[in-house]
């Protein structure tokens, strides 16, 4: 374990060396920015950088106290501080990197600069305001540290700088996406306890500290910040200087009571704020628990010493004399800081900081809750699997995705499904979905942490906070497809989306509307009806390539319309082998597949794949997930038992050969129909449409399938805002 920690630390140090070296030259800066903006892996880089703002005390101070008039007790810009990485020392209270450094690295950012360092003035990736010795209360060491309210004022000044240089829209997006990291409170209690521990009213004092901290959060929220990361306190009664002063060298449990009171009060306040403030989210890291574990059992975590500092003097090296520039000049220094939990009596080593940072970054809900920092930076899932901000879903297409729009238009029953037995497995009364239950688009919404996306034409809905579903049974990419049945062709669906976009701008304002649209995912199922509408007579005379080109051209025009409105992320499936649907086979001599229709399906899929790739070159930021629905359906038709089905070539509901006559429900042409006992045994519910069980399987593949199933991204990647080409 020890070797692993050292290897990890060396690897991270090596990477940071490369970053810093690149940043030292003009060419390097360009390369450096490219490294940060190009997506390489889901774990390391995001499709746009998320700024990091750091507040607090010595646990997070990168060297701000180098630039204020203070005491050496609150500075660390001298050897041996920084010895494992920084030369000369930067002012960090460790032998190397501190927690914010590692968090920045995990987020694909450079080291976040000290705000007071005169060599830094851009702060493109955020700023670090933390100051050793600072407290939440203004009264805590106000003359020798940068108190939290002053740090907040520096941040407010920086917000003005962003607005001036970036403009309001970009500045607001930077702030709303940013993560705000805090470590504070310890000094407020240590100072008070040194003065008068016995007469304390602990509860009142804790509430005063939490109240002041809440005011800081409130200002950040008013400035546009939404995502807070904060550590619990360490166990104050188990600090090495406290233990060294006690006769038996044990922890002072009375002091630990204050730590516990603070952490409980902080937890409750954070939970309250999520209810009070729109969009407020947080990650609370159990620093106290993780430090205590390593103090009691260091070897379990790859350390050798948990109850003594690497640098200092006296019992446990608990006298804070590291570096010999403080009141006590004598100090001892261990041979290998990586063996120790603590570098000086108060602060972790780089090796310990790495472990703590990893837990803060991607720990489960026992360590970081309700989200970890990775979730806040990625804007995706909490440790419980809930998205930390919803990504809207807009759905376009045909009956594969229609949730009931055709209930509200004057059309033929052949293009409606708002009658029994449709919906029998889930919806009562039937919703208009062409299935026994939910559709692929319903499951995608569920996986994304969204409610069912409502039919745009349903008069019961008028908010569309999570998106809208415009799909219409029978619709095609071509306006001419099934036009006599008044279905909503794709261009009409696009017009409805344009109307909704105007409404978002009116109700939310341009900034929020643009963010909603750029974050959103746009899901399509379209093209099948354009080809199924062709008759057997004109199939033989058709110039396949030309017709396919017209269909794809119309579909591309719709994508362009969405892109112009701010949409960037498209999800679409390939067309299934249309000639093998039960609906088609029932009309064929011998109930065989219609190979001409299959040829067109294949031509469409190949041409469309090429078109999508070209769009990524033409449209900046355009991303897509192309799901191989054709292969998935073919495999289940040929070998249903492999996928948990009993029947793959016949539908559950219909009549005639393969129950391929499209009369499920008895309201289309032939009234008599047959219904299977268990739709979950069937790939198809009616002659052209999958059962709920099959839709669930297709949705799972579309959501998180590998590159053989959905490429170059899956939908999970699009919703999470990652830029990973899945493997």
mmCIF file with all atom_site columns, C-alpha atoms in Angstrom, residues 52-53 55 176-183 213-214 216-221 225-231 266 270 273 277 279-285 360 369-373 376-377:
data_model
loop_
_atom_site.group_PDB
_atom_site.id
_atom_site.type_symbol
_atom_site.label_atom_id
_atom_site.label_alt_id
_atom_site.label_comp_id
_atom_site.label_asym_id
_atom_site.label_entity_id
_atom_site.label_seq_id
_atom_site.pdbx_PDB_ins_code
_atom_site.Cartn_x
_atom_site.Cartn_y
_atom_site.Cartn_z
_atom_site.occupancy
_atom_site.B_iso_or_equiv
_atom_site.pdbx_formal_charge
_atom_site.auth_seq_id
_atom_site.auth_comp_id
_atom_site.auth_asym_id
_atom_site.auth_atom_id
_atom_site.pdbx_PDB_model_num
ATOM 1  C CA . UNK A 1 52  ? -12.582 26.295 -8.649  1.00 0.00 ? 52  UNK A CA 1
ATOM 2  C CA . UNK A 1 53  ? -12.717 28.957 -5.929  1.00 0.00 ? 53  UNK A CA 1
ATOM 3  C CA . UNK A 1 55  ? -11.764 29.688 0.794   1.00 0.00 ? 55  UNK A CA 1
ATOM 4  C CA . UNK A 1 176 ? -22.950 28.894 -11.846 1.00 0.00 ? 176 UNK A CA 1
ATOM 5  C CA . UNK A 1 177 ? -20.782 26.025 -13.092 1.00 0.00 ? 177 UNK A CA 1
ATOM 6  C CA . UNK A 1 178 ? -17.974 26.683 -10.589 1.00 0.00 ? 178 UNK A CA 1
ATOM 7  C CA . UNK A 1 179 ? -17.251 24.741 -7.408  1.00 0.00 ? 179 UNK A CA 1
ATOM 8  C CA . UNK A 1 180 ? -16.558 26.650 -4.174  1.00 0.00 ? 180 UNK A CA 1
ATOM 9  C CA . UNK A 1 181 ? -14.301 24.784 -1.749  1.00 0.00 ? 181 UNK A CA 1
ATOM 10 C CA . UNK A 1 182 ? -14.160 25.540 1.996   1.00 0.00 ? 182 UNK A CA 1
ATOM 11 C CA . UNK A 1 183 ? -12.068 24.548 5.008   1.00 0.00 ? 183 UNK A CA 1
ATOM 12 C CA . UNK A 1 213 ? -20.589 30.799 7.389   1.00 0.00 ? 213 UNK A CA 1
ATOM 13 C CA . UNK A 1 214 ? -24.136 30.713 6.027   1.00 0.00 ? 214 UNK A CA 1
ATOM 14 C CA . UNK A 1 216 ? -20.844 33.777 3.154   1.00 0.00 ? 216 UNK A CA 1
ATOM 15 C CA . UNK A 1 217 ? -22.642 30.988 1.286   1.00 0.00 ? 217 UNK A CA 1
ATOM 16 C CA . UNK A 1 218 ? -25.577 33.341 0.759   1.00 0.00 ? 218 UNK A CA 1
ATOM 17 C CA . UNK A 1 219 ? -23.450 36.010 -0.905  1.00 0.00 ? 219 UNK A CA 1
ATOM 18 C CA . UNK A 1 220 ? -21.832 33.403 -3.159  1.00 0.00 ? 220 UNK A CA 1
ATOM 19 C CA . UNK A 1 221 ? -25.308 32.182 -4.115  1.00 0.00 ? 221 UNK A CA 1
ATOM 20 C CA . UNK A 1 225 ? -22.492 30.249 -7.224  1.00 0.00 ? 225 UNK A CA 1
ATOM 21 C CA . UNK A 1 226 ? -24.396 27.027 -6.678  1.00 0.00 ? 226 UNK A CA 1
ATOM 22 C CA . UNK A 1 227 ? -21.973 24.241 -5.727  1.00 0.00 ? 227 UNK A CA 1
ATOM 23 C CA . UNK A 1 228 ? -20.211 24.122 -2.347  1.00 0.00 ? 228 UNK A CA 1
ATOM 24 C CA . UNK A 1 229 ? -17.602 21.633 -1.168  1.00 0.00 ? 229 UNK A CA 1
ATOM 25 C CA . UNK A 1 230 ? -16.721 21.757 2.531   1.00 0.00 ? 230 UNK A CA 1
ATOM 26 C CA . UNK A 1 231 ? -14.833 19.633 5.040   1.00 0.00 ? 231 UNK A CA 1
ATOM 27 C CA . UNK A 1 266 ? -23.302 22.310 9.631   1.00 0.00 ? 266 UNK A CA 1
ATOM 28 C CA . UNK A 1 270 ? -26.612 22.567 4.511   1.00 0.00 ? 270 UNK A CA 1
ATOM 29 C CA . UNK A 1 273 ? -30.188 25.506 2.353   1.00 0.00 ? 273 UNK A CA 1
ATOM 30 C CA . UNK A 1 277 ? -32.038 28.245 -2.287  1.00 0.00 ? 277 UNK A CA 1
ATOM 31 C CA . UNK A 1 279 ? -30.052 25.062 -7.339  1.00 0.00 ? 279 UNK A CA 1
ATOM 32 C CA . UNK A 1 280 ? -27.921 24.951 -4.179  1.00 0.00 ? 280 UNK A CA 1
ATOM 33 C CA . UNK A 1 281 ? -25.839 21.777 -3.967  1.00 0.00 ? 281 UNK A CA 1
ATOM 34 C CA . UNK A 1 282 ? -23.041 20.661 -1.703  1.00 0.00 ? 282 UNK A CA 1
ATOM 35 C CA . UNK A 1 283 ? -20.476 18.008 -0.933  1.00 0.00 ? 283 UNK A CA 1
ATOM 36 C CA . UNK A 1 284 ? -19.630 17.556 2.752   1.00 0.00 ? 284 UNK A CA 1
ATOM 37 C CA . UNK A 1 285 ? -16.432 15.595 3.295   1.00 0.00 ? 285 UNK A CA 1
ATOM 38 C CA . UNK A 1 360 ? -13.442 13.953 -1.328  1.00 0.00 ? 360 UNK A CA 1
ATOM 39 C CA . UNK A 1 369 ? -22.466 13.416 0.828   1.00 0.00 ? 369 UNK A CA 1
ATOM 40 C CA . UNK A 1 370 ? -24.931 13.936 -0.680  1.00 0.00 ? 370 UNK A CA 1
ATOM 41 C CA . UNK A 1 371 ? -22.554 14.398 -3.628  1.00 0.00 ? 371 UNK A CA 1
ATOM 42 C CA . UNK A 1 372 ? -18.841 13.935 -4.038  1.00 0.00 ? 372 UNK A CA 1
ATOM 43 C CA . UNK A 1 373 ? -16.763 16.634 -5.728  1.00 0.00 ? 373 UNK A CA 1
ATOM 44 C CA . UNK A 1 376 ? -20.268 18.620 -8.661  1.00 0.00 ? 376 UNK A CA 1
ATOM 45 C CA . UNK A 1 377 ? -17.585 19.177 -11.287 1.00 0.00 ? 377 UNK A CA 1
#
